[in-house]
Backbone as JSON, one array per atom type, in Angstrom:
{
  "sequence": "MTGLLAGAGTASAGPAGATNIRGVDPGDTDRMIERLCGQETSLTGVYGALNVDTGEFKTRDEYLRDVFGLWKPAGPWELFRGWCGYAEASTWSIKGDTVRTSRWIGNKGSADDKETFVSSYSTKTFAKKSVGGSISLSLAKSIFSGTVGGSAGYEWGWEKESRFETRSEKTVPPCRQVAVTWTPYQRVVRVNPVFHVEDYEWNKGDGDRTVHSWRDRGYRTIYSHGYYIDGISDKLLPSGQPDGREDKIEERLDPKSCTE",
  "N": [[-36.82, 70.4, 93.23], [-35.34, 71.43, 95.35], [-33.52, 73.09, 93.99], [-35.27, 75.0, 92.9], [-36.34, 76.25, 95.16], [-34.02, 77.23, 96.36], [-33.21, 79.22, 94.68], [-34.42, 81.53, 95.41], [-33.06, 83.26, 97.07], [-30.76, 86.02, 97.75], [-27.58, 86.96, 96.75], [-24.99, 88.12, 98.91], [-22.43, 90.31, 100.19], [-19.71, 89.44, 102.35], [-17.4, 88.52, 104.97], [-14.04, 89.44, 104.21], [-14.81, 90.38, 101.77], [-16.09, 88.34, 100.5], [-18.72, 86.55, 98.78], [-21.89, 85.59, 99.87], [-23.31, 82.5, 99.32], [-25.29, 81.03, 100.36], [-28.56, 79.81, 100.33], [-28.84, 80.8, 97.81], [-27.58, 79.33, 95.78], [-28.21, 75.93, 94.69], [-28.74, 73.09, 96.92], [-26.94, 71.99, 99.93], [-25.1, 74.38, 100.87], [-23.51, 75.09, 103.03], [-22.46, 72.66, 103.94], [-21.18, 71.94, 101.58], [-19.06, 73.85, 101.3], [-17.69, 73.21, 103.61], [-16.82, 70.57, 103.08], [-15.42, 70.97, 100.69], [-13.33, 72.72, 101.47], [-12.21, 71.17, 103.38], [-10.54, 69.39, 102.26], [-7.24, 68.15, 101.51], [-4.91, 70.5, 100.45], [-3.67, 70.74, 97.18], [-0.79, 71.43, 95.04], [-1.97, 72.92, 93.12], [-4.3, 73.78, 94.21], [-7.65, 73.34, 95.62], [-10.34, 71.16, 94.61], [-13.66, 70.93, 93.25], [-17.0, 69.69, 92.5], [-20.17, 70.57, 91.34], [-23.53, 69.65, 91.1], [-25.78, 71.34, 89.37], [-28.46, 70.98, 89.07], [-29.44, 69.27, 91.08], [-28.06, 70.04, 93.37], [-26.13, 68.47, 94.51], [-22.88, 67.83, 95.79], [-19.53, 66.98, 94.94], [-16.24, 65.85, 95.7], [-13.1, 66.09, 93.89], [-11.97, 63.48, 93.61], [-14.23, 61.9, 94.11], [-15.89, 62.65, 92.01], [-14.44, 61.78, 89.73], [-14.56, 59.09, 90.22], [-17.34, 58.47, 90.42], [-18.86, 59.87, 88.49], [-17.6, 60.78, 86.01], [-14.79, 59.72, 84.24], [-12.82, 61.52, 83.62], [-11.47, 64.78, 84.37], [-13.59, 66.72, 83.5], [-16.33, 68.84, 82.7], [-19.7, 67.59, 82.8], [-22.93, 67.26, 81.6], [-25.24, 68.34, 84.04], [-23.23, 68.83, 85.82], [-20.92, 71.02, 87.17], [-17.6, 72.25, 87.33], [-14.95, 73.24, 89.54], [-12.03, 75.03, 90.66], [-9.73, 76.19, 93.12], [-8.77, 78.19, 95.96], [-8.78, 77.92, 99.52], [-9.51, 79.91, 102.4], [-9.52, 81.71, 105.57], [-11.63, 83.93, 106.92], [-12.02, 86.53, 109.24], [-15.07, 86.99, 110.82], [-16.57, 88.03, 113.0], [-16.29, 89.12, 116.44], [-16.62, 88.64, 119.93], [-17.32, 89.04, 123.48], [-17.78, 86.7, 126.17], [-19.16, 85.07, 129.1], [-17.56, 82.34, 130.51], [-18.1, 78.84, 131.41], [-18.83, 78.26, 134.81], [-16.55, 76.95, 137.13], [-15.57, 74.72, 139.76], [-12.9, 75.47, 141.83], [-11.57, 74.79, 144.09], [-11.24, 72.47, 146.84], [-14.06, 71.06, 148.62], [-14.81, 72.3, 151.84], [-15.98, 71.37, 154.91], [-18.06, 72.23, 157.76], [-18.95, 70.85, 160.61], [-19.6, 71.71, 163.03], [-21.07, 73.86, 165.62], [-20.67, 76.53, 165.43], [-19.31, 79.37, 163.6], [-16.55, 78.77, 161.37], [-13.17, 79.35, 160.5], [-11.37, 78.96, 157.55], [-8.62, 78.13, 155.38], [-8.59, 78.44, 151.97], [-7.42, 76.86, 149.08], [-7.15, 77.7, 145.81], [-7.1, 76.82, 142.41], [-6.49, 77.32, 138.9], [-6.44, 76.84, 135.35], [-6.05, 78.33, 132.17], [-8.34, 77.96, 129.38], [-8.61, 76.84, 126.0], [-10.28, 76.42, 122.97], [-11.9, 75.15, 119.98], [-14.66, 75.13, 117.66], [-16.81, 73.79, 115.1], [-19.54, 74.74, 112.97], [-20.62, 73.0, 111.21], [-20.28, 69.61, 110.14], [-17.74, 67.35, 111.46], [-15.58, 67.39, 114.39], [-13.1, 69.97, 114.76], [-9.69, 69.84, 113.87], [-6.96, 70.15, 116.16], [-4.57, 71.15, 115.15], [-5.36, 72.54, 112.83], [-7.04, 74.44, 113.99], [-5.18, 75.87, 115.54], [-3.59, 76.94, 113.49], [-5.39, 78.61, 112.18], [-6.24, 80.44, 114.19], [-3.95, 81.53, 115.15], [-3.22, 83.03, 113.13], [-1.78, 82.16, 110.89], [-2.93, 81.0, 108.68], [-4.42, 82.76, 107.39], [-6.18, 84.01, 109.1], [-6.96, 87.06, 110.77], [-5.63, 87.73, 113.1], [-5.71, 90.06, 114.48], [-6.4, 90.64, 117.11], [-6.48, 90.67, 120.66], [-6.08, 88.07, 122.77], [-6.32, 84.99, 124.67], [-5.31, 82.84, 123.16], [-3.43, 79.97, 122.86], [-1.82, 80.92, 124.85], [-1.23, 79.85, 127.51], [-2.16, 80.23, 130.86], [-1.93, 80.08, 134.36], [-3.17, 80.02, 137.73], [-2.77, 80.11, 141.3], [-4.38, 80.59, 144.27], [-4.62, 81.62, 147.69], [-6.92, 81.94, 150.26], [-8.65, 83.15, 153.11], [-11.69, 82.04, 154.41], [-15.0, 82.23, 155.78], [-16.71, 79.48, 157.16], [-19.89, 78.63, 157.67], [-21.82, 77.12, 160.39], [-22.72, 73.67, 160.0], [-22.48, 73.63, 157.25], [-20.95, 73.35, 153.98], [-18.25, 74.68, 152.11], [-16.92, 76.03, 149.08], [-14.68, 77.26, 146.48], [-15.27, 78.99, 143.44], [-14.62, 79.65, 139.94], [-15.32, 81.9, 137.37], [-14.59, 82.19, 134.14], [-13.77, 84.94, 131.99], [-14.31, 85.15, 128.59], [-13.21, 85.21, 125.13], [-14.66, 85.15, 121.95], [-13.86, 84.34, 118.69], [-15.03, 84.42, 115.52], [-14.71, 82.8, 112.44], [-15.27, 82.68, 108.92], [-14.91, 80.12, 106.65], [-13.66, 80.65, 103.41], [-13.83, 80.51, 99.82], [-11.75, 80.97, 97.13], [-12.1, 81.52, 93.78], [-10.4, 80.08, 91.09], [-10.69, 78.75, 88.59], [-13.68, 78.04, 86.8], [-15.87, 75.75, 85.39], [-18.09, 74.59, 82.8], [-20.33, 72.63, 80.69], [-22.72, 72.93, 78.43], [-23.53, 71.4, 76.36], [-22.54, 72.57, 74.15], [-19.82, 72.58, 74.05], [-16.86, 72.86, 76.19], [-16.67, 75.41, 78.66], [-14.76, 77.85, 80.26], [-14.54, 79.98, 83.04], [-13.65, 82.64, 85.34], [-14.86, 83.27, 87.71], [-17.33, 82.73, 90.3], [-19.72, 80.63, 89.03], [-19.85, 82.27, 86.85], [-20.67, 84.78, 87.67], [-19.31, 86.99, 88.35], [-18.19, 87.34, 90.87], [-15.32, 86.54, 92.76], [-14.71, 85.33, 95.19], [-16.24, 83.19, 97.52], [-18.54, 82.29, 100.18], [-20.38, 80.41, 102.67], [-22.9, 81.36, 104.69], [-23.84, 79.94, 106.92], [-21.83, 78.22, 107.69], [-19.29, 78.17, 109.86], [-16.39, 78.71, 111.94], [-15.65, 78.74, 115.28], [-13.37, 80.15, 117.49], [-12.57, 79.87, 120.83], [-11.41, 81.36, 123.74], [-10.03, 81.82, 126.99], [-9.83, 85.07, 128.36], [-7.03, 87.21, 128.92], [-5.56, 89.28, 131.4], [-3.69, 92.42, 131.25], [-1.46, 91.83, 132.77], [-1.04, 89.22, 132.24], [-2.39, 87.39, 133.69], [-5.26, 85.2, 134.1], [-8.5, 86.43, 133.23], [-11.4, 86.99, 135.07], [-13.96, 85.92, 137.44], [-14.01, 85.3, 140.88], [-15.83, 83.31, 143.16], [-17.59, 82.43, 146.18], [-19.11, 79.43, 147.11], [-21.8, 77.7, 148.71], [-23.08, 74.96, 150.56], [-25.66, 73.11, 152.23], [-25.09, 70.87, 154.89], [-25.91, 67.48, 155.86], [-28.09, 67.6, 158.49], [-28.07, 65.63, 160.47], [-25.46, 64.88, 160.66], [-24.2, 66.89, 161.93], [-23.12, 68.89, 164.74], [-25.4, 69.6, 167.29]],
  "CA": [[-37.49, 71.26, 94.22], [-34.29, 72.15, 96.08], [-33.0, 74.16, 93.15], [-36.27, 76.05, 92.76], [-36.44, 77.01, 96.41], [-32.76, 77.89, 96.65], [-33.02, 80.37, 93.81], [-35.15, 82.7, 95.9], [-32.2, 84.11, 97.88], [-29.97, 87.06, 97.1], [-26.19, 86.91, 97.18], [-24.57, 89.31, 99.64], [-21.01, 90.29, 100.53], [-19.42, 89.16, 103.75], [-16.01, 88.66, 105.38], [-13.01, 89.5, 103.17], [-15.44, 90.69, 100.49], [-16.66, 87.13, 99.9], [-20.16, 86.59, 98.52], [-22.64, 84.5, 100.52], [-24.13, 81.75, 98.35], [-26.29, 80.23, 101.09], [-29.91, 80.18, 99.92], [-28.81, 81.3, 96.44], [-27.28, 78.18, 94.95], [-28.91, 74.74, 95.17], [-28.04, 72.16, 97.8], [-26.48, 72.41, 101.24], [-23.84, 75.07, 100.59], [-22.67, 75.04, 104.23], [-21.74, 71.39, 103.89], [-20.32, 71.95, 100.4], [-17.84, 74.59, 101.61], [-16.98, 72.45, 104.64], [-16.16, 69.44, 102.43], [-14.47, 71.51, 99.72], [-12.15, 73.28, 102.15], [-11.66, 70.16, 104.27], [-9.61, 68.56, 101.51], [-5.84, 68.55, 101.54], [-4.65, 71.39, 99.32], [-2.57, 70.35, 96.3], [-0.03, 72.57, 94.54], [-2.85, 73.71, 92.25], [-5.49, 74.19, 94.94], [-8.65, 72.32, 95.92], [-11.25, 70.98, 93.49], [-15.0, 70.47, 93.58], [-17.98, 69.56, 91.41], [-21.54, 70.85, 91.8], [-24.64, 69.36, 90.2], [-26.62, 72.54, 89.51], [-29.87, 70.58, 89.08], [-29.8, 68.63, 92.35], [-27.33, 70.61, 94.49], [-25.16, 67.51, 95.04], [-21.47, 68.22, 95.67], [-18.54, 65.9, 95.0], [-14.83, 66.2, 95.59], [-12.53, 65.64, 92.62], [-11.86, 62.02, 93.61], [-15.59, 61.33, 94.01], [-16.39, 62.92, 90.66], [-13.74, 60.89, 88.81], [-15.01, 57.72, 90.5], [-18.78, 58.24, 90.33], [-19.56, 60.58, 87.42], [-16.89, 60.81, 84.74], [-13.4, 59.35, 84.52], [-11.93, 62.65, 83.31], [-11.87, 66.02, 85.05], [-14.24, 67.57, 82.51], [-17.74, 68.99, 83.05], [-20.61, 66.71, 82.07], [-24.34, 67.47, 81.94], [-25.47, 69.41, 85.02], [-22.08, 68.94, 86.72], [-20.0, 72.12, 86.9], [-16.36, 71.98, 88.05], [-14.24, 74.45, 89.96], [-10.73, 74.9, 91.32], [-9.34, 77.43, 93.76], [-8.05, 78.17, 97.24], [-9.59, 78.23, 100.7], [-8.91, 80.74, 103.44], [-10.35, 81.88, 106.76], [-11.82, 85.36, 107.11], [-12.69, 86.85, 110.5], [-16.42, 87.53, 110.61], [-16.96, 88.84, 114.15], [-15.68, 88.73, 117.7], [-17.37, 89.16, 121.07], [-16.93, 88.49, 124.78], [-18.79, 85.92, 126.88], [-18.75, 84.45, 130.36], [-17.41, 80.9, 130.37], [-18.75, 78.01, 132.41], [-18.27, 78.34, 136.16], [-15.96, 75.69, 137.59], [-15.09, 74.72, 141.15], [-11.45, 75.51, 141.77], [-11.0, 74.36, 145.37], [-11.98, 71.35, 147.42], [-15.08, 71.42, 149.59], [-14.44, 72.24, 153.26], [-17.22, 71.36, 155.69], [-18.06, 72.59, 159.18], [-20.01, 70.1, 161.28], [-19.77, 72.26, 164.37], [-22.24, 74.72, 165.89], [-20.25, 77.93, 165.31], [-18.54, 79.66, 162.39], [-15.17, 78.28, 161.34], [-12.32, 80.03, 159.5], [-10.55, 77.98, 156.83], [-7.84, 78.64, 154.25], [-8.94, 77.76, 150.72], [-6.45, 76.91, 147.98], [-7.91, 77.67, 144.56], [-6.2, 76.82, 141.25], [-7.19, 77.32, 137.61], [-5.62, 76.98, 134.15], [-6.88, 78.84, 131.07], [-8.84, 77.01, 128.4], [-8.67, 77.25, 124.6], [-10.85, 75.37, 122.14], [-12.56, 75.62, 118.75], [-15.75, 74.26, 117.22], [-17.36, 74.07, 113.78], [-21.01, 74.69, 112.92], [-20.98, 71.94, 110.27], [-19.3, 68.55, 110.07], [-17.21, 66.83, 112.71], [-14.79, 68.3, 115.19], [-11.98, 70.59, 114.06], [-8.41, 69.37, 114.4], [-6.24, 71.15, 116.94], [-3.54, 71.79, 114.31], [-6.02, 73.52, 111.98], [-7.49, 75.53, 114.85], [-4.01, 76.68, 115.87], [-3.14, 77.69, 112.33], [-6.36, 79.67, 111.9], [-6.38, 81.47, 115.22], [-2.68, 82.21, 115.36], [-3.08, 83.93, 111.99], [-0.88, 81.69, 109.85], [-3.65, 80.48, 107.52], [-5.24, 83.84, 106.84], [-6.9, 84.72, 110.14], [-6.38, 88.4, 110.88], [-4.8, 87.81, 114.31], [-5.7, 91.44, 114.93], [-7.14, 90.71, 118.35], [-5.71, 90.23, 121.82], [-6.8, 87.1, 123.58], [-5.41, 84.04, 125.29], [-5.09, 81.65, 122.35], [-2.1, 79.38, 123.0], [-1.05, 81.61, 125.87], [-1.74, 79.23, 128.72], [-1.83, 80.89, 132.11], [-2.57, 79.41, 135.5], [-2.96, 80.72, 139.0], [-3.15, 79.45, 142.55], [-4.58, 81.6, 145.3], [-4.99, 81.18, 149.03], [-7.76, 82.95, 150.91], [-9.36, 82.69, 154.3], [-13.14, 82.27, 154.28], [-15.81, 81.73, 156.88], [-17.59, 78.36, 156.86], [-20.94, 78.63, 158.69], [-22.1, 75.81, 160.97], [-23.49, 72.7, 159.22], [-22.37, 74.0, 155.84], [-19.66, 73.17, 153.34], [-17.94, 75.83, 151.26], [-15.87, 75.87, 148.06], [-14.42, 78.44, 145.66], [-15.48, 78.79, 142.0], [-14.06, 80.65, 139.03], [-16.04, 82.1, 136.12], [-13.66, 82.89, 133.24], [-14.25, 85.81, 130.92], [-13.75, 84.57, 127.37], [-13.36, 85.89, 123.85], [-15.0, 84.29, 120.82], [-13.53, 84.87, 117.37], [-15.69, 83.6, 114.5], [-14.21, 82.94, 111.07], [-15.98, 81.97, 107.86], [-14.09, 79.6, 105.56], [-14.01, 81.24, 102.11], [-13.24, 79.84, 98.66], [-11.39, 81.9, 96.05], [-12.23, 80.8, 92.51], [-9.42, 80.26, 90.01], [-11.36, 78.33, 87.35], [-15.03, 77.48, 86.92], [-16.13, 75.17, 84.06], [-19.32, 73.85, 82.52], [-20.57, 72.28, 79.29], [-24.18, 72.83, 78.21], [-23.76, 70.71, 75.1], [-21.92, 73.31, 73.04], [-18.38, 72.66, 74.32], [-16.44, 73.31, 77.52], [-16.43, 76.84, 78.84], [-14.08, 78.14, 81.53], [-14.55, 81.38, 83.48], [-12.82, 82.81, 86.52], [-15.67, 83.74, 88.84], [-18.29, 81.7, 90.7], [-20.85, 80.45, 88.12], [-19.77, 83.39, 85.9], [-21.47, 85.89, 88.2], [-18.46, 88.16, 88.57], [-17.49, 87.38, 92.15], [-14.23, 85.57, 92.81], [-14.6, 84.66, 96.49], [-17.56, 82.84, 98.05], [-18.65, 81.59, 101.47], [-21.76, 80.06, 103.01], [-23.04, 82.04, 105.98], [-24.1, 79.03, 108.04], [-20.65, 77.43, 108.03], [-18.29, 79.01, 110.52], [-15.56, 78.09, 112.97], [-15.46, 79.63, 116.43], [-12.27, 79.93, 118.42], [-12.95, 80.4, 122.14], [-10.28, 81.33, 124.65], [-10.08, 82.68, 128.17], [-9.14, 86.35, 128.21], [-5.95, 87.48, 129.85], [-5.32, 90.66, 131.79], [-2.37, 92.89, 130.79], [-0.42, 91.18, 133.57], [-0.91, 87.84, 131.82], [-3.25, 86.56, 134.53], [-6.61, 84.99, 133.56], [-9.52, 87.42, 133.59], [-12.62, 86.3, 135.47], [-14.53, 86.27, 138.75], [-14.0, 84.25, 141.9], [-16.98, 83.35, 144.06], [-17.7, 81.41, 147.22], [-20.39, 78.74, 147.07], [-22.1, 77.11, 150.03], [-24.12, 73.93, 150.56], [-26.06, 72.63, 153.54], [-24.75, 69.49, 155.21], [-26.95, 66.7, 156.5], [-28.14, 68.0, 159.9], [-27.79, 64.51, 161.35], [-24.01, 64.73, 160.81], [-23.66, 68.1, 162.55], [-23.31, 69.08, 166.19], [-26.56, 70.45, 167.57]],
  "C": [[-36.45, 72.08, 94.99], [-33.8, 73.33, 95.28], [-33.99, 75.31, 93.01], [-36.36, 76.91, 94.01], [-35.19, 77.82, 96.67], [-32.58, 79.16, 95.83], [-33.67, 81.63, 94.32], [-34.26, 83.68, 96.65], [-31.5, 85.17, 97.06], [-28.56, 87.01, 97.64], [-25.81, 88.2, 97.88], [-23.11, 89.16, 100.06], [-20.81, 90.09, 102.02], [-17.96, 89.34, 104.06], [-15.05, 88.59, 104.19], [-13.61, 89.77, 101.79], [-16.05, 89.49, 99.81], [-18.17, 87.26, 99.76], [-20.83, 85.36, 99.12], [-23.52, 83.81, 99.48], [-25.19, 80.91, 99.05], [-27.7, 80.72, 100.72], [-29.98, 80.73, 98.5], [-28.57, 80.15, 95.47], [-27.94, 76.94, 95.54], [-28.06, 73.9, 96.11], [-27.65, 72.79, 99.13], [-25.11, 73.07, 101.07], [-22.93, 75.13, 101.82], [-21.8, 73.78, 104.19], [-20.79, 71.34, 102.7], [-18.99, 72.66, 100.7], [-17.01, 73.84, 102.65], [-16.2, 71.29, 104.0], [-15.11, 69.91, 101.43], [-13.18, 71.95, 100.4], [-11.54, 72.3, 103.15], [-10.67, 69.25, 103.58], [-8.17, 69.06, 101.72], [-5.56, 69.36, 100.28], [-3.47, 70.88, 98.49], [-1.82, 71.6, 95.85], [-0.89, 73.48, 93.67], [-4.17, 74.08, 92.91], [-6.38, 73.03, 95.36], [-9.69, 72.32, 94.8], [-12.62, 70.52, 93.97], [-15.88, 70.41, 92.36], [-19.37, 69.75, 92.0], [-22.53, 70.48, 90.71], [-25.67, 70.48, 90.36], [-28.11, 72.23, 89.42], [-30.29, 70.07, 90.46], [-29.14, 69.27, 93.57], [-26.3, 69.67, 95.09], [-23.74, 68.01, 94.8], [-20.6, 66.98, 95.72], [-17.14, 66.51, 94.97], [-14.32, 65.7, 94.23], [-12.46, 64.11, 92.55], [-13.22, 61.36, 93.45], [-16.15, 61.51, 92.61], [-15.76, 61.96, 89.65], [-14.21, 59.45, 88.99], [-16.49, 57.51, 90.13], [-19.45, 58.82, 89.08], [-18.86, 60.4, 86.07], [-15.42, 60.57, 85.03], [-12.38, 60.41, 84.18], [-12.41, 63.88, 84.05], [-12.37, 67.0, 83.99], [-15.71, 67.68, 82.9], [-18.62, 68.1, 82.18], [-22.03, 66.96, 82.53], [-24.51, 68.61, 82.94], [-24.29, 69.62, 85.98], [-21.14, 70.06, 86.26], [-18.8, 71.98, 87.84], [-15.65, 73.27, 88.42], [-12.96, 74.09, 90.71], [-10.39, 76.24, 91.96], [-8.67, 77.18, 95.09], [-8.99, 78.54, 98.37], [-8.8, 79.1, 101.68], [-9.9, 80.92, 104.57], [-10.43, 83.36, 107.09], [-12.56, 85.63, 108.41], [-14.02, 87.53, 110.21], [-16.83, 88.45, 111.76], [-16.25, 88.32, 115.39], [-16.47, 89.36, 118.84], [-16.9, 88.47, 122.34], [-18.1, 87.75, 125.41], [-18.27, 85.55, 128.26], [-18.67, 82.94, 130.12], [-18.16, 80.16, 131.46], [-18.04, 78.14, 133.75], [-17.76, 76.97, 136.59], [-15.53, 75.82, 139.05], [-13.58, 74.58, 141.12], [-10.78, 75.15, 143.1], [-11.76, 73.11, 145.84], [-13.06, 71.9, 148.35], [-14.48, 71.32, 151.0], [-15.71, 72.37, 154.07], [-17.0, 71.76, 157.14], [-19.25, 71.9, 159.84], [-20.26, 70.59, 162.7], [-21.0, 73.16, 164.49], [-21.89, 76.2, 165.81], [-19.46, 78.1, 164.02], [-17.11, 79.14, 162.53], [-14.42, 79.07, 160.27], [-11.4, 78.98, 158.88], [-9.8, 78.68, 155.7], [-8.15, 77.78, 153.02], [-7.84, 77.96, 149.69], [-7.22, 76.7, 146.68], [-6.94, 77.72, 143.38], [-7.01, 76.68, 139.96], [-6.16, 77.48, 136.49], [-6.5, 77.37, 132.98], [-7.21, 77.76, 130.05], [-8.88, 77.65, 127.01], [-9.29, 76.12, 123.8], [-11.53, 75.99, 120.92], [-13.65, 74.63, 118.37], [-16.28, 74.75, 115.88], [-18.88, 74.0, 113.84], [-21.49, 73.54, 112.05], [-19.89, 70.88, 110.3], [-18.82, 68.13, 111.44], [-16.4, 67.86, 113.46], [-13.62, 68.83, 114.37], [-10.68, 70.11, 114.69], [-7.71, 70.5, 115.13], [-5.22, 71.87, 116.07], [-4.17, 72.84, 113.4], [-6.48, 74.71, 112.81], [-6.32, 76.45, 115.2], [-3.58, 77.54, 114.69], [-4.09, 78.83, 111.99], [-6.23, 80.8, 112.92], [-5.05, 82.07, 115.67], [-2.33, 83.05, 114.13], [-2.26, 83.4, 110.85], [-1.6, 81.13, 108.62], [-4.57, 81.55, 106.94], [-6.14, 84.52, 107.85], [-6.22, 86.06, 110.38], [-5.4, 88.51, 112.04], [-4.73, 89.23, 114.85], [-6.47, 91.61, 116.22], [-6.25, 90.17, 119.46], [-6.57, 89.28, 122.62], [-5.81, 86.05, 124.04], [-5.1, 82.81, 124.47], [-3.62, 81.22, 122.44], [-1.22, 80.13, 123.99], [-1.53, 81.09, 127.23], [-1.25, 79.98, 129.96], [-2.56, 80.17, 133.23], [-2.32, 80.23, 136.75], [-3.31, 79.79, 140.16], [-3.25, 80.53, 143.61], [-4.94, 80.93, 146.62], [-5.8, 82.3, 149.68], [-8.48, 82.34, 152.1], [-10.84, 83.03, 154.16], [-13.85, 81.65, 155.47], [-16.69, 80.58, 156.39], [-18.64, 78.3, 157.97], [-21.18, 77.21, 159.23], [-23.02, 74.97, 160.06], [-23.57, 73.08, 157.74], [-21.02, 73.51, 155.3], [-19.49, 74.26, 152.29], [-16.84, 75.45, 150.27], [-15.75, 77.17, 147.29], [-14.64, 78.09, 144.19], [-14.82, 79.91, 141.22], [-14.91, 80.69, 137.77], [-15.13, 82.86, 135.17], [-14.39, 83.83, 132.29], [-13.53, 85.38, 129.65], [-14.02, 85.44, 126.15], [-13.67, 84.85, 122.79], [-14.58, 85.03, 119.54], [-14.13, 83.92, 116.34], [-15.07, 83.87, 113.14], [-15.13, 82.17, 110.13], [-14.95, 81.43, 106.88], [-14.59, 80.18, 104.23], [-13.27, 80.49, 101.01], [-13.0, 80.86, 97.57], [-11.32, 81.12, 94.74], [-11.07, 81.13, 91.58], [-10.07, 79.93, 88.67], [-12.73, 77.76, 87.67], [-15.45, 77.03, 85.52], [-17.53, 74.55, 83.98], [-19.39, 73.53, 81.03], [-22.07, 72.04, 79.13], [-24.51, 72.15, 76.9], [-23.12, 71.39, 73.92], [-20.43, 73.52, 73.3], [-18.08, 73.18, 75.72], [-16.26, 74.82, 77.54], [-15.81, 77.05, 80.21], [-14.12, 79.63, 81.8], [-13.75, 81.45, 84.78], [-13.56, 83.52, 87.65], [-16.72, 82.67, 89.12], [-19.52, 81.72, 89.79], [-20.99, 81.63, 87.13], [-20.6, 84.59, 86.35], [-20.62, 87.11, 88.54], [-17.79, 88.22, 89.92], [-16.52, 86.22, 92.29], [-14.18, 84.77, 94.1], [-15.98, 84.43, 97.07], [-17.43, 82.25, 99.45], [-20.11, 81.25, 101.67], [-21.99, 80.45, 104.46], [-23.21, 81.09, 107.16], [-22.92, 78.15, 108.43], [-19.58, 78.36, 108.6], [-17.52, 78.19, 111.54], [-15.35, 79.13, 114.06], [-14.24, 79.2, 117.23], [-12.63, 80.6, 119.74], [-11.75, 80.28, 123.08], [-10.53, 82.24, 125.84], [-9.3, 83.96, 127.89], [-8.05, 86.48, 129.27], [-5.9, 88.97, 130.16], [-3.95, 91.1, 131.27], [-1.21, 92.25, 131.54], [-0.15, 89.74, 133.12], [-1.75, 86.88, 132.64], [-4.61, 86.35, 133.86], [-7.58, 86.05, 134.07], [-10.81, 86.67, 133.93], [-13.06, 86.72, 136.85], [-14.49, 85.07, 139.67], [-15.21, 84.42, 142.81], [-16.88, 82.23, 145.08], [-19.08, 80.77, 147.09], [-20.55, 77.94, 148.37], [-23.22, 76.08, 149.88], [-24.41, 73.49, 152.0], [-25.6, 71.17, 153.71], [-25.95, 68.77, 155.83], [-26.98, 67.04, 158.0], [-27.8, 66.87, 160.87], [-26.29, 64.34, 161.59], [-23.39, 65.9, 161.56], [-23.96, 68.11, 164.06], [-24.5, 70.01, 166.42], [-26.16, 71.6, 168.5]]
}
C-alpha cells in the first residue's frame, strides 16, 4: 500500500540541483536520508539498501546482518553508494524569545522611584533537525561554518559570541516592580542534507545491474524535502554588538506590602 500511494508524487529539483524523492519513492524518505547521511563516511562513501516493495531502508551493516551476507542486491532490495552533503535551501529572519536581562527592582513606596538597571546578555547559537534525534554540536559547526558544503554565503552570528552589559536609569512606579528584557533578532539558515549517487545496483533475476543515477532515473543527487537542519543564531550589528530590542516590563506588587 505504501508503495502504491508513494508513486503518485512527482520528483522535483531543489537545493544544489538535487531531486526531491519525498512522495515519489516508497517508505519514509525523510528518515531514510537522515539515517543514510547519519553514518560515518568511509573512504568509499556511505552505503544504503532500499526495499522497493515495502520502502524499508537498511544501512550496509544492517543489510549484511539481516538480509544477505554479501553486499549484493537480492530480490526487492536495491543497493546504493555515494556521498552526503548539505545544501542551503533558504534563509530568513525571526524574532527570538524575549528574555529578562536584569533583576527585578521593586518600589513599595507611594511615589515614583528612580533606579539604575544593569542588563546583560550573551548571543545564542543552536541547531535542530526535523527528523531523528538532536544534532551534534560538531556537525552543526561544520555545516554552518561552511566546511562540510554549506555555502557560508551569509552574514550572521554563528560562532561569533558577543555579549553586552548596559546600565540605564528607569522610573519604578509606586507598588510596582520593574525589570529589563531583551528580544534578539535572529537569522535562520535551513539546509537540506543531499545524497550524491556513485553506484546504484539491483537484480531482478537476470543478473546484477549497476547504474550511476538514483534508480536509473538520470538524476545523480537526491534529497527528501521534509528532512532539513536549521541553524539559528542571533544577528550581529556591523559593530559586532547583538541586534535586538530592549524593553522595560512592569508588574504589580501585593498592595498589602506597599505603603499606602
